[in-house]
Amino acid sequence: VYLGATLTAYDVDRALESTYSETFYGGGYTLRNFYRTVGKGYDLKLGAIVRPFPESSFRIGVSATTPTVYALHDYNSAIISSTVTFDDFDEAGEFVGQHTESFSKDTQSEDALGGDLRTDYTMVAPAKFNVSLGGTIGGSFALGAEYEYTDFGNIALYDMYGDENRYMNEHTATYFNVQHTLRVG
């Protein structure tokens, strides 16, 4: 009998920038969005391998991974800029030329939000369970089969105070399914 345990720590740092632009007669605008998620997570993996017949290479394995708990922080900001060209007319209504005006607003500026919008929350990813069988034949041919069960409907979100995000958790439970993974080789 072989026993094992692993405590895993995760470091999350994901960034995304997107740009959307439109051009129309006389001008256009561009919207740039910035999004970043940072945080830490951890889980515990426990496993056992049993060789029921000491003279045989046949083995049975079982393992379980606890739910992974993440403490996450999202940062969002945006910049919108626009340029519009206007026709200028005199008092008699005659065209006299054009002028262009530009506009830009950044959510990080003091006259807007004063910095990135920050959201703190906890995400709990589902537990995993695994069972496997394996062995060798003739010393050079290995054969194994493994089954893993994960219920992604159990993903859960909690706000910074530990209160459940019921809407998202109910949505996840409804639309995410159990994943069955079978590996043979």
Coordinates of C-alpha atoms in Angstrom, one line a residue:
V1 CA 0.0 0.0 0.0
Y2 CA 1.4 3.4 -1.1
L3 CA -0.1 6.6 0.3
G4 CA 0.4 10.1 -0.9
A5 CA -0.7 13.7 -0.3
T6 CA 0.0 16.9 -2.1
L7 CA -0.9 20.4 -1.0
T8 CA -1.1 22.6 -4.1
A9 CA -0.9 26.4 -4.2
Y10 CA -2.1 28.3 -7.2
D11 CA -1.1 31.8 -8.3
V12 CA -3.6 33.5 -10.6
D13 CA -2.7 36.4 -12.9
R14 CA -4.8 36.9 -16.0
A15 CA -5.1 40.0 -18.1
L16 CA -7.3 41.0 -21.0
E17 CA -7.5 44.1 -23.1
S18 CA -10.2 44.6 -25.8
T19 CA -10.8 47.4 -28.2
Y20 CA -14.0 48.3 -30.1
S21 CA -14.2 51.1 -32.7
E22 CA -16.9 52.5 -34.9
T23 CA -16.4 55.0 -37.7
F24 CA -19.3 57.0 -39.1
Y25 CA -19.8 60.1 -41.2
G26 CA -18.1 62.9 -39.5
G27 CA -16.2 60.9 -36.9
G28 CA -16.1 57.9 -34.8
Y29 CA -15.2 56.5 -31.4
T30 CA -13.0 53.9 -29.7
L31 CA -13.7 52.0 -26.5
R32 CA -10.8 50.3 -24.8
N33 CA -11.5 47.9 -21.9
F34 CA -8.9 46.6 -19.4
Y35 CA -9.6 43.6 -17.2
R36 CA -7.3 41.7 -14.9
T37 CA -7.8 38.9 -12.3
V38 CA -5.2 38.2 -9.7
G39 CA -5.4 35.9 -6.7
K40 CA -4.3 32.8 -4.8
G41 CA -5.8 29.3 -4.5
Y42 CA -5.2 26.0 -2.8
D43 CA -6.3 22.4 -2.7
L44 CA -5.3 19.1 -1.2
K45 CA -4.8 15.8 -3.2
L46 CA -4.9 12.5 -1.3
G47 CA -4.3 9.2 -3.0
A48 CA -3.5 5.5 -2.4
I49 CA -2.1 2.7 -4.6
V50 CA -2.7 -0.9 -3.6
R51 CA -0.9 -3.9 -4.9
P52 CA -3.1 -6.7 -3.7
F53 CA -0.7 -9.4 -4.9
P54 CA 2.9 -8.7 -4.0
E55 CA 4.3 -10.9 -6.8
S56 CA 2.1 -9.2 -9.5
S57 CA 2.4 -5.7 -11.0
F58 CA -1.4 -5.3 -10.9
R59 CA -2.3 -2.2 -9.0
I60 CA -5.5 -0.4 -7.9
G61 CA -5.3 3.4 -7.4
V62 CA -7.8 5.8 -5.8
S63 CA -7.5 9.6 -5.3
A64 CA -9.5 12.6 -4.3
T65 CA -8.9 16.3 -4.7
T66 CA -10.6 18.6 -2.4
P67 CA -12.4 21.6 -3.8
T68 CA -10.0 24.3 -4.9
V69 CA -10.6 27.5 -3.0
Y70 CA -9.5 30.8 -4.8
A71 CA -9.4 34.3 -3.3
L72 CA -9.7 36.5 -6.4
H73 CA -9.6 40.2 -7.2
D74 CA -10.9 41.6 -10.5
Y75 CA -9.7 45.0 -11.8
N76 CA -11.7 46.7 -14.6
S77 CA -11.2 50.1 -16.3
A78 CA -12.0 51.7 -19.7
I79 CA -11.1 54.6 -21.9
I80 CA -13.5 56.0 -24.5
S81 CA -12.3 58.5 -27.0
S82 CA -14.2 60.2 -29.8
T83 CA -13.5 62.5 -32.7
V84 CA -16.3 64.3 -34.5
T85 CA -16.1 66.7 -37.4
F86 CA -18.8 69.4 -37.5
D87 CA -19.8 71.5 -40.5
D88 CA -19.7 75.3 -39.7
F89 CA -22.2 77.7 -41.2
D90 CA -22.4 81.5 -41.0
E91 CA -25.5 83.4 -39.9
A92 CA -26.9 83.3 -43.4
G93 CA -26.6 79.6 -43.4
E94 CA -23.7 79.4 -45.8
F95 CA -21.1 76.7 -45.3
V96 CA -17.8 78.2 -44.2
G97 CA -15.8 75.1 -43.2
Q98 CA -15.4 72.4 -40.7
H99 CA -14.0 71.9 -37.3
T100 CA -13.1 68.8 -35.3
E101 CA -13.7 68.1 -31.6
S102 CA -12.1 65.3 -29.7
F103 CA -13.3 63.8 -26.4
S104 CA -11.7 61.3 -24.1
K105 CA -12.8 59.9 -20.8
D106 CA -10.8 57.4 -18.6
T107 CA -12.5 55.6 -15.8
Q108 CA -9.2 56.0 -13.8
S109 CA -9.2 59.7 -13.9
E110 CA -10.3 61.7 -10.8
D111 CA -13.3 63.2 -12.5
A112 CA -14.6 59.7 -13.3
L113 CA -14.3 56.7 -10.9
G114 CA -10.9 57.7 -9.5
G115 CA -9.2 54.3 -10.3
D116 CA -9.8 50.7 -11.3
L117 CA -13.1 49.2 -10.3
R118 CA -12.1 46.4 -8.0
T119 CA -14.2 43.3 -7.1
D120 CA -13.1 40.9 -4.4
Y121 CA -14.6 37.4 -4.2
T122 CA -14.0 33.7 -3.5
M123 CA -14.5 30.9 -6.0
V124 CA -14.7 27.3 -5.0
A125 CA -13.9 24.9 -7.9
P126 CA -15.3 21.3 -7.6
A127 CA -13.7 18.3 -6.0
K128 CA -12.4 15.4 -8.2
F129 CA -12.5 11.7 -7.6
N130 CA -10.4 9.1 -9.4
V131 CA -10.0 5.4 -9.6
S132 CA -7.5 3.5 -11.7
L133 CA -6.3 0.0 -12.5
G134 CA -3.0 -1.0 -14.1
G135 CA -0.1 -3.3 -14.5
T136 CA 2.6 -4.6 -16.8
I137 CA 2.7 -7.6 -19.0
G138 CA 6.0 -9.3 -19.7
G139 CA 8.1 -6.5 -18.3
S140 CA 7.8 -4.2 -21.3
F141 CA 4.1 -3.7 -21.9
A142 CA 2.0 -1.5 -19.6
L143 CA -1.7 -1.4 -19.5
G144 CA -3.9 1.0 -17.5
A145 CA -7.4 2.4 -17.2
E146 CA -8.5 5.4 -15.2
Y147 CA -11.8 7.0 -14.5
E148 CA -12.3 10.6 -13.1
Y149 CA -15.5 12.2 -11.9
T150 CA -15.9 16.0 -11.5
D151 CA -19.2 17.8 -11.0
F152 CA -18.8 21.3 -12.5
G153 CA -22.3 22.2 -11.3
N154 CA -20.7 22.6 -7.8
I155 CA -18.6 25.6 -8.7
A156 CA -19.6 28.3 -6.2
L157 CA -19.0 32.0 -5.9
Y158 CA -19.0 34.1 -2.7
D159 CA -18.6 37.9 -2.2
M160 CA -15.9 39.5 -0.1
Y161 CA -18.1 39.1 3.0
G162 CA -18.6 35.3 2.5
D163 CA -22.2 35.7 1.3
E164 CA -23.2 33.3 -1.5
N165 CA -23.8 34.6 -5.0
R166 CA -27.0 32.7 -5.4
Y167 CA -27.8 33.9 -8.9
M168 CA -24.5 32.7 -10.3
N169 CA -24.4 29.5 -8.3
E170 CA -27.9 28.5 -9.4
H171 CA -27.0 29.3 -13.0
T172 CA -23.9 27.2 -12.7
A173 CA -25.8 24.3 -11.1
T174 CA -28.4 24.4 -13.9
Y175 CA -26.1 24.7 -16.9
F176 CA -22.8 23.0 -15.9
N177 CA -22.7 19.3 -15.8
V178 CA -20.9 16.3 -14.4
Q179 CA -17.7 15.4 -16.3
H180 CA -16.8 11.8 -16.6
T181 CA -13.3 11.2 -18.0
L182 CA -12.1 7.7 -19.0
R183 CA -8.5 7.1 -20.0
V184 CA -7.3 3.8 -21.3
G185 CA -3.8 3.1 -22.5

